Structures are given as C-alpha cells and as structure tokens.
Short mmCIF file of C-alpha atoms and ligand atoms in Angstrom, two decimals:
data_model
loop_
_atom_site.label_atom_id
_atom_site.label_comp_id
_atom_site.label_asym_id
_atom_site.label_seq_id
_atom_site.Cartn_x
_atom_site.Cartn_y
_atom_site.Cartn_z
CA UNK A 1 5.52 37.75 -16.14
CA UNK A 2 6.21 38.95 -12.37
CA UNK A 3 5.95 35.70 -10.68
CA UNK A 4 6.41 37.44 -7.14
CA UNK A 5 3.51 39.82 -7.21
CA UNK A 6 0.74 38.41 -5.52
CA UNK A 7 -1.69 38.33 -8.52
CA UNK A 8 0.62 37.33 -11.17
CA UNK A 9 2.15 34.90 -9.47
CA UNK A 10 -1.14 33.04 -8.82
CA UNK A 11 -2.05 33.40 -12.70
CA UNK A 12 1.43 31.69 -13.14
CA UNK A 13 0.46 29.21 -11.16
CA UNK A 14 -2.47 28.16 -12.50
CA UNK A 15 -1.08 28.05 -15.82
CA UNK A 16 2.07 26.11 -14.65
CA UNK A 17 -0.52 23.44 -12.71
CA UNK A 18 -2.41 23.13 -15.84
CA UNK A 19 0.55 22.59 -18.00
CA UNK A 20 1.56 19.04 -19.36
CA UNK A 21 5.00 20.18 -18.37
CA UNK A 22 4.08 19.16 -15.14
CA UNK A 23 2.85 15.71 -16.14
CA UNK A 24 6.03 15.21 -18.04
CA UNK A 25 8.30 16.17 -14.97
CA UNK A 26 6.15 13.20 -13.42
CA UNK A 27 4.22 15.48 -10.98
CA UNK A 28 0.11 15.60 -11.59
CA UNK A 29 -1.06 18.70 -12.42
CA UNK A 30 -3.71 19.59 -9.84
CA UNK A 31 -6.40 22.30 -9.06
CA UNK A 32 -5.68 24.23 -5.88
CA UNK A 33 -9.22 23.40 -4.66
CA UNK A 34 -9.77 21.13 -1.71
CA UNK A 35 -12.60 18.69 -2.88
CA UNK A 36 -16.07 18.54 -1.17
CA UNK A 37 -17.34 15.62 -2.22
CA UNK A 38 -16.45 11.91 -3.65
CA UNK A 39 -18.41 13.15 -6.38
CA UNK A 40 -15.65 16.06 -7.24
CA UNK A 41 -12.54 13.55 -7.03
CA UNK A 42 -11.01 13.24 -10.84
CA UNK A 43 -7.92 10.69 -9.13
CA UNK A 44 -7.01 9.44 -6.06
CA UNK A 45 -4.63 12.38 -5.60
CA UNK A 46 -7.56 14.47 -5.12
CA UNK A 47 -8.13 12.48 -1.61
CA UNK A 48 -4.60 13.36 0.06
CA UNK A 49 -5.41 17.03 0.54
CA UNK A 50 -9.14 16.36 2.28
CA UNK A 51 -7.29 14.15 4.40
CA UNK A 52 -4.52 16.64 5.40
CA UNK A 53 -7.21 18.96 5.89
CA UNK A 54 -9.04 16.41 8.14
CA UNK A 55 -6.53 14.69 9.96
CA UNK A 56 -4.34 16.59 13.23
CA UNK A 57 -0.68 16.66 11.98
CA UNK A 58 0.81 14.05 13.92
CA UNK A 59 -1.52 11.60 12.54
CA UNK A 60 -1.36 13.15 8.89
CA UNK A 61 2.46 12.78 9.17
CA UNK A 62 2.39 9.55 10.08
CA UNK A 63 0.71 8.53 7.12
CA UNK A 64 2.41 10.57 4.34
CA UNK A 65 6.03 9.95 6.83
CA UNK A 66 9.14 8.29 4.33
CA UNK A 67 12.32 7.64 5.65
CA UNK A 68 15.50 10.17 5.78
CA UNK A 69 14.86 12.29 2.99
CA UNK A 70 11.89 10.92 1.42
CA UNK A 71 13.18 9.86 -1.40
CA UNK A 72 12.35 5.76 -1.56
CA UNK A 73 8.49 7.37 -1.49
CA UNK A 74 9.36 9.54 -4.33
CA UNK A 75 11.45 6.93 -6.12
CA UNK A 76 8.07 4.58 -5.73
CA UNK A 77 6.02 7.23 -8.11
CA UNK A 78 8.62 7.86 -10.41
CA UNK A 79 10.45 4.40 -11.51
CA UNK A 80 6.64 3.89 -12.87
CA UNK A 81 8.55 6.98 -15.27
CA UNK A 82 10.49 4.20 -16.15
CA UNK A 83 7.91 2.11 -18.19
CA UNK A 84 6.18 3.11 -21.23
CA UNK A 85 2.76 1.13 -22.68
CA UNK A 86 2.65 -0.38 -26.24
CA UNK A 87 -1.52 0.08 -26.96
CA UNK A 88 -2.68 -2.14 -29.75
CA UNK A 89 -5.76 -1.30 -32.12
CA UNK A 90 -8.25 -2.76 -33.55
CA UNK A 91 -9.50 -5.40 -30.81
CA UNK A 92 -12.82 -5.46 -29.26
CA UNK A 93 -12.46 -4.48 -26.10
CA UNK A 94 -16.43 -3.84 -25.27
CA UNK A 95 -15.89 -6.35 -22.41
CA UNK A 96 -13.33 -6.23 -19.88
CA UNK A 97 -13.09 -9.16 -17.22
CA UNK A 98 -10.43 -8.23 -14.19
CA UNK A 99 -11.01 -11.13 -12.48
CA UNK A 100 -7.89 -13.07 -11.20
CA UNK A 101 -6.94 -16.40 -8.74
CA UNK A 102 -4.59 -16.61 -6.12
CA UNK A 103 -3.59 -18.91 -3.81
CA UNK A 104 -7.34 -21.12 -4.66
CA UNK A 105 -9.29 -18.08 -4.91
CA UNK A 106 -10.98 -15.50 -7.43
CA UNK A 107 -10.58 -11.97 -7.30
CA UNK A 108 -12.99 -9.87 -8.86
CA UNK A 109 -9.87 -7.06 -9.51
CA UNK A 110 -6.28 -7.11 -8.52
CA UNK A 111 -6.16 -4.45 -6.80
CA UNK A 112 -5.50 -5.46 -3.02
CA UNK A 113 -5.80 -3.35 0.42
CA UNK A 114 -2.52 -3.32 1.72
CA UNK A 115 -2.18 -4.08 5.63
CA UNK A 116 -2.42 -0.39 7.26
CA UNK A 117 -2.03 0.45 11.25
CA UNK A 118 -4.32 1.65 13.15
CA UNK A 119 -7.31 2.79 10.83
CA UNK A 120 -9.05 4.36 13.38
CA UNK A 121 -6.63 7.25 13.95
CA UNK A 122 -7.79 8.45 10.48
CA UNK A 123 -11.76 7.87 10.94
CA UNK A 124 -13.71 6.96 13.64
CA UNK A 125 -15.06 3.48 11.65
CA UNK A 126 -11.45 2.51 10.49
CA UNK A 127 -10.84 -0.67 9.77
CA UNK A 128 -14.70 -1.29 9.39
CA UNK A 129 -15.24 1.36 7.20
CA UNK A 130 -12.41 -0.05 5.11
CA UNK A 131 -13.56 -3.95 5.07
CA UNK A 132 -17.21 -2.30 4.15
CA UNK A 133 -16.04 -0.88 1.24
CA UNK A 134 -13.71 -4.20 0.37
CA UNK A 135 -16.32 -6.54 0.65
CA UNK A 136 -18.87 -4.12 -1.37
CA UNK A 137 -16.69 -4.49 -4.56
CA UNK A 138 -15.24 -7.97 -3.52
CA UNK A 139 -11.38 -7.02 -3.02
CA UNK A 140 -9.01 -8.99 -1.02
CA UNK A 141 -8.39 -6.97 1.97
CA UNK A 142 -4.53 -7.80 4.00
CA UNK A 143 -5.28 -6.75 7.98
CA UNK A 144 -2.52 -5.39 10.25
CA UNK A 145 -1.32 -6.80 13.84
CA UNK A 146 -2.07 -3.17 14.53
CA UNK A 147 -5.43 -3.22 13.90
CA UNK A 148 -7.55 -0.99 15.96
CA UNK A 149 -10.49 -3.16 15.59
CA UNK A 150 -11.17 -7.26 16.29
CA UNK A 151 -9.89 -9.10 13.55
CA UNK A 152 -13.62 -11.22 14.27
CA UNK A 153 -15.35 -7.43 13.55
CA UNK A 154 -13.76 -6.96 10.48
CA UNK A 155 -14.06 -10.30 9.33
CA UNK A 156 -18.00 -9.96 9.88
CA UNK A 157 -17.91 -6.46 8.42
CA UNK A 158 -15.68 -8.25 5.02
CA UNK A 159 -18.27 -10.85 5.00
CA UNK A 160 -15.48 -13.31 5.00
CA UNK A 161 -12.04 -13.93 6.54
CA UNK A 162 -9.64 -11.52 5.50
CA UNK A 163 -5.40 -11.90 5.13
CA UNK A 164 -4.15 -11.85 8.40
CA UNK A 165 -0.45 -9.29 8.43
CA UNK A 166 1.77 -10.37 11.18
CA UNK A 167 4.80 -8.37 12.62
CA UNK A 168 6.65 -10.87 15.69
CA UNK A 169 6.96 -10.07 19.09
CA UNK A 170 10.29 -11.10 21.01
CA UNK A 171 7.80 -13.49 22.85
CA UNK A 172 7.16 -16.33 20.73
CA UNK A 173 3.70 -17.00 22.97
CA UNK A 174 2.21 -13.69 22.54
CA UNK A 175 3.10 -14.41 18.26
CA UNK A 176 1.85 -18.21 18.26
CA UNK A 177 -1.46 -16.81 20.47
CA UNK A 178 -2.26 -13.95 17.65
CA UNK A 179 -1.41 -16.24 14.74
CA UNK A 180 -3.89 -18.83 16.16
CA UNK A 181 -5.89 -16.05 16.79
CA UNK A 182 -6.29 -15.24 13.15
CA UNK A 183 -6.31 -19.29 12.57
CA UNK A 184 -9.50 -19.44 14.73
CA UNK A 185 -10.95 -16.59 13.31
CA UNK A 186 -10.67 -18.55 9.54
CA UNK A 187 -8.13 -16.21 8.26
CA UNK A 188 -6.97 -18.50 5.15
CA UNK A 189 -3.17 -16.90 4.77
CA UNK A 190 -0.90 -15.28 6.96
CA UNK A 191 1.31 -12.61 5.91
CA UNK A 192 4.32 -12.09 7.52
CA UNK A 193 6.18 -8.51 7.08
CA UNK A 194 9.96 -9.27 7.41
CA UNK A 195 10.84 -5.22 5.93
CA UNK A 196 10.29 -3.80 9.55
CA UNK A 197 12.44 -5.61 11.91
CA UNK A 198 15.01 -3.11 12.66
CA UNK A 199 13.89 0.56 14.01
CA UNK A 200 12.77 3.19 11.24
CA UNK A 201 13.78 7.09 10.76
CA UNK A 202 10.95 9.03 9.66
CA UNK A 203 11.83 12.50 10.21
CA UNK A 204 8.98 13.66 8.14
CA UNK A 205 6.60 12.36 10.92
CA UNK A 206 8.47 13.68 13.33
CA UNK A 207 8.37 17.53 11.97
CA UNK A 208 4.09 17.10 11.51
CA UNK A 209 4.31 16.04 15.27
CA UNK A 210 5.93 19.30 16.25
CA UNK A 211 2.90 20.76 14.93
CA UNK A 212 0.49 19.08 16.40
CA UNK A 213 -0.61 20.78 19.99
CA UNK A 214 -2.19 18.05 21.20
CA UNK A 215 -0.45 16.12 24.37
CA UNK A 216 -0.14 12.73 22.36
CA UNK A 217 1.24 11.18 25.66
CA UNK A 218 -2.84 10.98 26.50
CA UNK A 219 -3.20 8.00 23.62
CA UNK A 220 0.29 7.03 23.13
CA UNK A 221 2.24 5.92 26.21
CA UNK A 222 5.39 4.65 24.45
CA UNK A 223 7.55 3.55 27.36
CA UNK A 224 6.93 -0.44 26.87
CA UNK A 225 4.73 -2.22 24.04
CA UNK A 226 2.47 -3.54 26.80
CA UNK A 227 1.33 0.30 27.48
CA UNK A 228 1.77 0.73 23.61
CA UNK A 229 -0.84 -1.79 22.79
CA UNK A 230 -4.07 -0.80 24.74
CA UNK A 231 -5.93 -0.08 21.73
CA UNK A 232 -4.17 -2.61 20.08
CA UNK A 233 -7.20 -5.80 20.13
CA UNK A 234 -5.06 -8.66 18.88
CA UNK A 235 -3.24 -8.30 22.07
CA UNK A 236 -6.33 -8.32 24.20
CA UNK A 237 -5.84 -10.90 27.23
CA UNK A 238 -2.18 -11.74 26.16
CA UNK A 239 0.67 -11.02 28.90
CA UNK A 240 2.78 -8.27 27.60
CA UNK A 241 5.12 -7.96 30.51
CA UNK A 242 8.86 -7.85 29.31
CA UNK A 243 8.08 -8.27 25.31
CA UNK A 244 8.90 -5.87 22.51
CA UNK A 245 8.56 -5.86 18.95
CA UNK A 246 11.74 -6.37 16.47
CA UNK A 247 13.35 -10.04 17.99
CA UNK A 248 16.38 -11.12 15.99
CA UNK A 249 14.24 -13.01 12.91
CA UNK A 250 16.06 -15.19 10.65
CA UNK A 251 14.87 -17.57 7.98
CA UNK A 252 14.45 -20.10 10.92
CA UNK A 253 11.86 -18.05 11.89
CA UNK A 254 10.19 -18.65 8.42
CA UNK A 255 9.90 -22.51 9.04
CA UNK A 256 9.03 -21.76 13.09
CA UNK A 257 5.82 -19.83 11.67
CA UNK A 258 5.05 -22.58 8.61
CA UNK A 259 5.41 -25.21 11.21
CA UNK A 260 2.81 -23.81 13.46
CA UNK A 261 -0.16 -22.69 11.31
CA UNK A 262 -1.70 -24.30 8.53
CA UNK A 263 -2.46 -21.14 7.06
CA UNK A 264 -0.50 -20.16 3.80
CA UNK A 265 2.12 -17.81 4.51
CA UNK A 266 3.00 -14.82 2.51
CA UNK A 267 6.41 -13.04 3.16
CA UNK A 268 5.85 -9.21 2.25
CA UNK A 269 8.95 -7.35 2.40
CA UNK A 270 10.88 -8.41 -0.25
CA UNK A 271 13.19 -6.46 -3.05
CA UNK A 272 15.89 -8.86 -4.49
CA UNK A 273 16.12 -11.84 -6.30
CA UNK A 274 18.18 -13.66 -3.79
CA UNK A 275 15.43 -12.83 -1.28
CA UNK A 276 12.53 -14.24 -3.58
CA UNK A 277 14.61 -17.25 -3.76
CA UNK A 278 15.08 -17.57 -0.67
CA UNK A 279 11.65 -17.45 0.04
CA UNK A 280 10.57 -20.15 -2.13
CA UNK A 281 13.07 -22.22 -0.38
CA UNK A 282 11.45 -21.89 2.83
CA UNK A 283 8.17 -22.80 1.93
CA UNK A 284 6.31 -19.30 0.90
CA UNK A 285 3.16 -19.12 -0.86
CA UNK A 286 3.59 -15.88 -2.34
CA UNK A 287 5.74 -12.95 -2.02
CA UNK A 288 4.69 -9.15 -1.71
CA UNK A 289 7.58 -7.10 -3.77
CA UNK A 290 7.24 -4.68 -0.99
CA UNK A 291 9.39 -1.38 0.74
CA UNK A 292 6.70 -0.42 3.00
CA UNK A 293 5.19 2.59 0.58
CA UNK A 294 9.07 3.98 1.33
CA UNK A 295 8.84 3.56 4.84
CA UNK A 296 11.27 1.25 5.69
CA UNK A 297 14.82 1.84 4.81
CA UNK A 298 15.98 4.39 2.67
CA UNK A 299 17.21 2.60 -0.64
CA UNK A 300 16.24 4.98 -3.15
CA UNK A 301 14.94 2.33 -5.13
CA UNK A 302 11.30 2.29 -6.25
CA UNK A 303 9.44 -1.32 -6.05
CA UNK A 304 8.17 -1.23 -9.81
CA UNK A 305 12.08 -1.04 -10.49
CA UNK A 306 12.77 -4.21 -7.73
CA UNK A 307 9.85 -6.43 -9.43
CA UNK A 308 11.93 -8.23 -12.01
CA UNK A 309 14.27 -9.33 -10.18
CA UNK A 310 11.62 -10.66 -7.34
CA UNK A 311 9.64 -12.21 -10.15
CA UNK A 312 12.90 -14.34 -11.59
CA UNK A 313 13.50 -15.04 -8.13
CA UNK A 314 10.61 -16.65 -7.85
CA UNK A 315 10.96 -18.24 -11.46
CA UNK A 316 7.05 -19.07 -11.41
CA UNK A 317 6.93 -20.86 -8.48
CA UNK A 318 4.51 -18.61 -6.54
CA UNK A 319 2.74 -15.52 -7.12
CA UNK A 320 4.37 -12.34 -7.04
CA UNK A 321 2.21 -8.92 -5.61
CA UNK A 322 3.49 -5.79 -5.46
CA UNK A 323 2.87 -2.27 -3.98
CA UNK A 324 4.39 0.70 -3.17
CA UNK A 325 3.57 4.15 -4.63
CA UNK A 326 0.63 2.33 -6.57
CA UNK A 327 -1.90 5.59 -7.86
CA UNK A 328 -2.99 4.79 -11.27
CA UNK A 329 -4.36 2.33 -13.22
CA UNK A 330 -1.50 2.94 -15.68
CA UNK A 331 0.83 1.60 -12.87
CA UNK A 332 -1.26 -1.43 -12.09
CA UNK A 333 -1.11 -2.30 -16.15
CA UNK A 334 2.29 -1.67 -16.16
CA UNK A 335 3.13 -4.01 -13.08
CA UNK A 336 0.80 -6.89 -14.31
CA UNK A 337 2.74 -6.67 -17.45
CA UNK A 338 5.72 -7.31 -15.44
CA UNK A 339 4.40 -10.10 -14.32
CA UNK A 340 2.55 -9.67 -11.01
CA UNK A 341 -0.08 -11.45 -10.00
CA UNK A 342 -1.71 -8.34 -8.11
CA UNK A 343 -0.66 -5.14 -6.84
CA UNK A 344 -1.81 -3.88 -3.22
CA UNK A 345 -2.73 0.06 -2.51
CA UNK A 346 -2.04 1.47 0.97
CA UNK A 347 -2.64 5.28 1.47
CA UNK A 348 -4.75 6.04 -1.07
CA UNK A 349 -7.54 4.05 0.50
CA UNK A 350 -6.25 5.56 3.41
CA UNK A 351 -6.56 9.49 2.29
CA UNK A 352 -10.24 8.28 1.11
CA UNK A 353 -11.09 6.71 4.53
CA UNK A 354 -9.74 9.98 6.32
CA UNK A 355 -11.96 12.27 3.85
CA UNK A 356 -15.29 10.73 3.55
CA UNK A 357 -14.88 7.43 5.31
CA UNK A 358 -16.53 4.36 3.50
CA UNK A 359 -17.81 6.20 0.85
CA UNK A 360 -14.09 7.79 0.16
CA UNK A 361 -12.30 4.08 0.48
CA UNK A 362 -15.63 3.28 -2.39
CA UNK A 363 -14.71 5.76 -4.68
CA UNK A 364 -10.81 5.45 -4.41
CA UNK A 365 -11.05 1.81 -5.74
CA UNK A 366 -13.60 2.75 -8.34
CA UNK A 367 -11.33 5.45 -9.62
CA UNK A 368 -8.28 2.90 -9.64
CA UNK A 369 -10.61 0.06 -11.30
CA UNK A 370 -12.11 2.44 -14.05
CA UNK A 371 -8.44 3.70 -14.69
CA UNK A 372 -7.20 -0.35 -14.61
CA UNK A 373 -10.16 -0.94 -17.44
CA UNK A 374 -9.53 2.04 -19.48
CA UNK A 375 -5.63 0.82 -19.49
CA UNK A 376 -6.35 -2.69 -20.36
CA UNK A 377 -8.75 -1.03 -23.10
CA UNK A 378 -5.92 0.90 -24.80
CA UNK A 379 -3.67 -2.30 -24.49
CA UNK A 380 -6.20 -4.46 -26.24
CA UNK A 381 -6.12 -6.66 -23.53
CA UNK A 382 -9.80 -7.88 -22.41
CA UNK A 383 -8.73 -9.80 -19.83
CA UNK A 384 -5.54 -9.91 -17.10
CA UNK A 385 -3.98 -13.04 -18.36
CA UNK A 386 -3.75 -11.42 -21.99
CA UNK A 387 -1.32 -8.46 -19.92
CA UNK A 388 1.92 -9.33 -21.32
CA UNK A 389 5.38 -8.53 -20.79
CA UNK A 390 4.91 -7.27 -24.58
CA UNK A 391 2.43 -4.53 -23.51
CA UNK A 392 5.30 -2.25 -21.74
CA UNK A 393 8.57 -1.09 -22.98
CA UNK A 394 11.66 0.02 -21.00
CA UNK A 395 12.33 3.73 -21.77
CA UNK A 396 15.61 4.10 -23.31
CA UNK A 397 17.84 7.18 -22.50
CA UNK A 398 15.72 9.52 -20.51
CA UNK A 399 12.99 11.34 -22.97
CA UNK A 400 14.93 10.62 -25.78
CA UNK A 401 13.29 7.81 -27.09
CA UNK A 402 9.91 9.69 -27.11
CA UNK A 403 11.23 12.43 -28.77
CA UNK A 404 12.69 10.37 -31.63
CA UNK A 405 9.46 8.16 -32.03
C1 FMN B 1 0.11 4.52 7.71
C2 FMN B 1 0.66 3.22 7.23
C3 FMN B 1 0.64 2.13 8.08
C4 FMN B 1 1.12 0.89 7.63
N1 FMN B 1 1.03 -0.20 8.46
C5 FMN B 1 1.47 -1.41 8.04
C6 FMN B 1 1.32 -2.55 8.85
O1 FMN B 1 0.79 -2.49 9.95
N2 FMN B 1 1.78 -3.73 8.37
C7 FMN B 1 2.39 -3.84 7.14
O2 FMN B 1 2.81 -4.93 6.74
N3 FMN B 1 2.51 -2.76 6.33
C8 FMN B 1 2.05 -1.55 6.75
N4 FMN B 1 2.15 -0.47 5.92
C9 FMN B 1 2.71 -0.65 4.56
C10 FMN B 1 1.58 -1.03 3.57
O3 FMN B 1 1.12 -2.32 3.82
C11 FMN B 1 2.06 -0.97 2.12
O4 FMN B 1 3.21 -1.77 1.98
C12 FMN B 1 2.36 0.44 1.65
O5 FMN B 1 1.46 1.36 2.21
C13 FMN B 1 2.27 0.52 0.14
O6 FMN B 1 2.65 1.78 -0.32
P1 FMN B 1 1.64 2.98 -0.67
O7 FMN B 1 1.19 3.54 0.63
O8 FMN B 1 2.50 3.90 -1.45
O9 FMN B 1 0.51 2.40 -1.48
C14 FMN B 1 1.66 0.76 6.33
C15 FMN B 1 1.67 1.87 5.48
C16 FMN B 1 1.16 3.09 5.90
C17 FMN B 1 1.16 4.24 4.95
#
C-alpha cells in the first residue's frame, strides 16, 4: 500500500488505529473523530481531544505540559506496561463493593481528584463544576492553593469539607493564614506538595503558548506573586508585598506545619523509600506516591514503578495513594494490588471539565469506576481489601513471557 497518497494513506490509517498492534505498543487505538457528546466517550482518552479543541493553546499546553522531553509523562502510562493481572474464575462476583477508609473515613471508590490549579481557566464553573460532580458520586476531592474559587464555595458545592493542597510561601504568615484558612473552613487534612519547590521546565507549554494570539499579559502579570495571585482567593486580604513561592523547605518545615494545625497532614510528592521513611518519621498521615502527572522533574521514572519502594517505606504505618498517568481501571487494580490505599486522577477529570463541564468530570469517573468494577470482576475480587499483591505479576523479559505462556 502507498501510504503517502492522500487516500491510501488515510485507509492505512484507519487500519493501523484499529489494530491491536497499537494496544500492544502501549498506545490506545483511537477513532479520528472528535466526540460530541458524554454519551459518545468509550474512555477517558476520548475527553483530551474535546478539550484541545475547546481550550486556547496556552491553556491546553499547560495542562498536557511535561518536563524537558516529556518523557516522565510518558514513562507514567507505560511502567503500568510493566504489570500484568492474574484473573481468577469461578467466583461470584454479581456484587462488587469499592468502598474504602482512610484516615477515619469511607470512600465510596478510590478513585481521588487530584489537587489541580486554576480550574477555571478550563471552564467557566471550575472548581465548582468539579466538587459538583465529586460530591454527586461521593469521591474525595484534594483542592489546590491555586484554586480559582473560595475554598468555603467549593466546600458548599462538595457538600462537605474537602482536602486542603498546600504549596508554602517564603512568608510563613501568608502560609499559617491560608492553612488556618482551610482549618476554619473544616478542611479535615492538609496536604502538603513538597515535589514543586524548585522552578520547573516545561517546554511543551511553552511551544502551545507561542501559539496562542492572545496577549496573556491581560490575566497573567507575572512580575511578583502578589500581581500573580489576583484571581488567586486563598490569598484574598493577605499582604503579598515581598513574598514568593519556593522558600528553602526542609523536613523542619514538616514539624513547623504539624505543629500549627491540627489537621492531618499528607506529604504528596514522594518517590523513594528513604523519602516514605522519612515521612513517617516526621509525623505524616499518609503519603501521595506522587511526580506531579510528570511535571516536576524529569526522572524518567513512572510512579506505578516508584510505589513499592514508597509502600516499604512506609512499612504499613500509613496509607499510601498514588497518581500519575492514572487512565484505566486496569491501572487502578493494578496499583491497589500493589498495595495502595487509593489512587488520585488529575487531567482526565480535567479534559472532561474542559469538554462538557460537570457533566464531562460525571462521566470521566463513571468510565474509570465501571472499568475499576469490571477489573475487580475478572480478578475475582468483590471487594478492595480482597486486591492482593497475588492479583498482578511482574512481566519478565519484555513480551517474552506472554509469548511463551
Ligand atoms: C494542570 C495541572 C495543575 C496541577 N496543579 C497542582 C496543584 O496546584 N497542586 C498539586 O499538588 N498538584 C497539582 N497538579 C498535579 C496533580 O495533583 C497530580 O499529581 C497529577 O495531575 C497526576 O497525574 P495525571 O494528571 O497524569 O493524572 C497539577 C496537575 C495538572 C495537570
């Protein structure tokens, strides 16, 4: 076949998209259509092109933006490559129950919204669109410092207090003030990012903001956090003169934050075993195996791949979650199986809130709780604590072992 002229090549096409070549070179064989409807979305893939269609390009690149190359955000989708399931037969599995507790509460899923900036760059209800659609099928939703709506709003609109992200100022006033902010507000846990202290290079952000013709000066005056952070609410009435983001944090810090909140703290951020212990040490609650969906530094190294050794870090002391590059409910099985507690899903809830707002975050977290039930079906497993380390296998030697078997 002439794969260069016009017609043939799109014939090729089709056939290679439809192929389970793709699938087995760890890319998902998609339709070239743009959907039109929540109703039309087979995965949450099927969200990310609506969005990119939606969105101007500075504010899609920020969103789909890695670091360097990229290839920690690609390295997130394909250590999941890495992992194989063992399905058992013969169990009733008529009822599945995805219920789990942490820290004194019960989830109706695992499946957690992941602390994302400034929601209202992608839809016009943002972060209330998003704690709509939490509180509709009762999932633990994280909030950002860079929330572009009240943390009070989105409490009302979650129907109760939500996790409350923090990132530190150099002024340890303007931190204490938003941390008893979120206190007051009856946040119960705080969760304190400690992956984005130093400065980030996303060049793929960058190149969508060439594109973009807008003059992005109008909304974003970068010259000093103070003129950064008028849309910013949990820095409403706090004096901003002189303070940046990224102070020189240390495990002092840690106790500093423990000592003046009596929420539980969560430390998200972490990707080594030394680090897990470390947190335990200083008095964490639980631990998000996290590298910022890829953004953060560029280690190559995808978080499924960094979960053991977080998890015998923590030796059982506290509950591991996990996220990066989460987009099927095969990924969530295989992490529970691992031995997390709960995994946490940032921009595909994000490319559904761009698309179709509520109704897209809705249908995003149905897809990736159907998938979930139809995994733990397969497995045999009726309920989350029955997910054992038994129910995944390591691959051994590439594609070998699934050729011999
Ligand atoms: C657009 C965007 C903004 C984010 N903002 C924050 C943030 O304000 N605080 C934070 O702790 N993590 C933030 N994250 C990281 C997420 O909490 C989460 O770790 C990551 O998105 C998970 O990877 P995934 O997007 O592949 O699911 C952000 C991620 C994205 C994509």
């Amino acid at each position: 076949m002439d794969i260069e002229s016009g017609t043939n090549r799109r014939e090729f096409l089709k056939f290679l998209a439809a192929s389970p070549l793709l699938g087995a070179l760890g890319q998902v064989p998609r339709s070239d259509d743009v959907i039109a409807s929540t109703r039309d979305a087979l995965n949450v893939f099927d969200f990310e092109p609506v969005a990119r269609q939606k969105l101007p390009p500075a504010h899609y690149g920020y969103l789909a933006t890695g670091v360097d190359d990229d290839a920690t955000l690609r390295a997130n989708r394909a250590g999941f490559s890495r992992y194989q399931m063992r399905s058992r037969r013969l169990i009733d599995v008529s009822r599945i129950d995805t219920s789990i507790s942490l820290l004194g509460a019960t989830w109706n899923t695992p499946i957690v919204l992941a602390p994302v900036s400034s929601q209202r760059a992608f839809h016009p209800e943002g972060e209330l669109a998003v704690a709509r659609a939490a509180r509709s099928k009762r999932h633990l939703l994280m909030l950002s410092t860079l929330t572009t709506t009240p943390i009070e709003d989105v409490n009302a609109a979650r129907g109760e207090p939500v996790w409350f992200q923090l990132y530190p100022t150099t002024e340890w006033n303007v931190t204490r003030s938003m941390v008893k902010r979120a206190e007051s507000a009856g946040c119960p846990v705080l969760v304190f990012t400690v992956d984005q202290i130093i400065g980030t290079n996303r060049e793929t952000l960058r190149r969508f903001e060439r594109q973009d013709t807008r003059d992005c000066r109008v909304c974003h005056d970068r010259t000093s956090l103070k003129t950064r952070s008028t849309r910013r609410p949990m820095f409403d009435g706090l004096e901003l003169a002189g303070v940046d983001w990224q102070p020189p944090v240390t495990w002092e810090y840690v106790k500093r934050l423990r000592d003046a909140t009596s929420m539980r703290l969560v430390i998200k951020g972490i990707v080594t075993r030394e680090d897990a212990e470390l947190a335990v040490a200083h008095g964490a609650d639980a631990i998000v195996c996290s590298n910022h969906g890829g953004r953060a530094e560029e280690t190559g190294r995808s978080t499924i791949e960094s979960l053991p050794e977080v998890l015998q870090g923590a030796a059982g002391r506290v509950p591991v979650l996990v996220d990066s590059g989460f987009r099927r409910g095969t990924d969530i099985f295989t992490a529970l199986a691992l031995g997390a507690t709960a995994i946490c899903v940032g921009r595909p809830y994000v490319w559904g809130l761009a698309a179709f707002g509520q109704e897209g975050v809705d249908t995003v977290l149905d897809i990736l709780t159907r998938e979930l039930q139809l995994a733990m079906r397969y497995a045999g497993t009726v309920a989350i604590p029955n997910i054992t380390r038994g129910h995944v296998v390591e691959r051994v030697g590439g594609h070998e072992a699934s050729a011999r078997d």
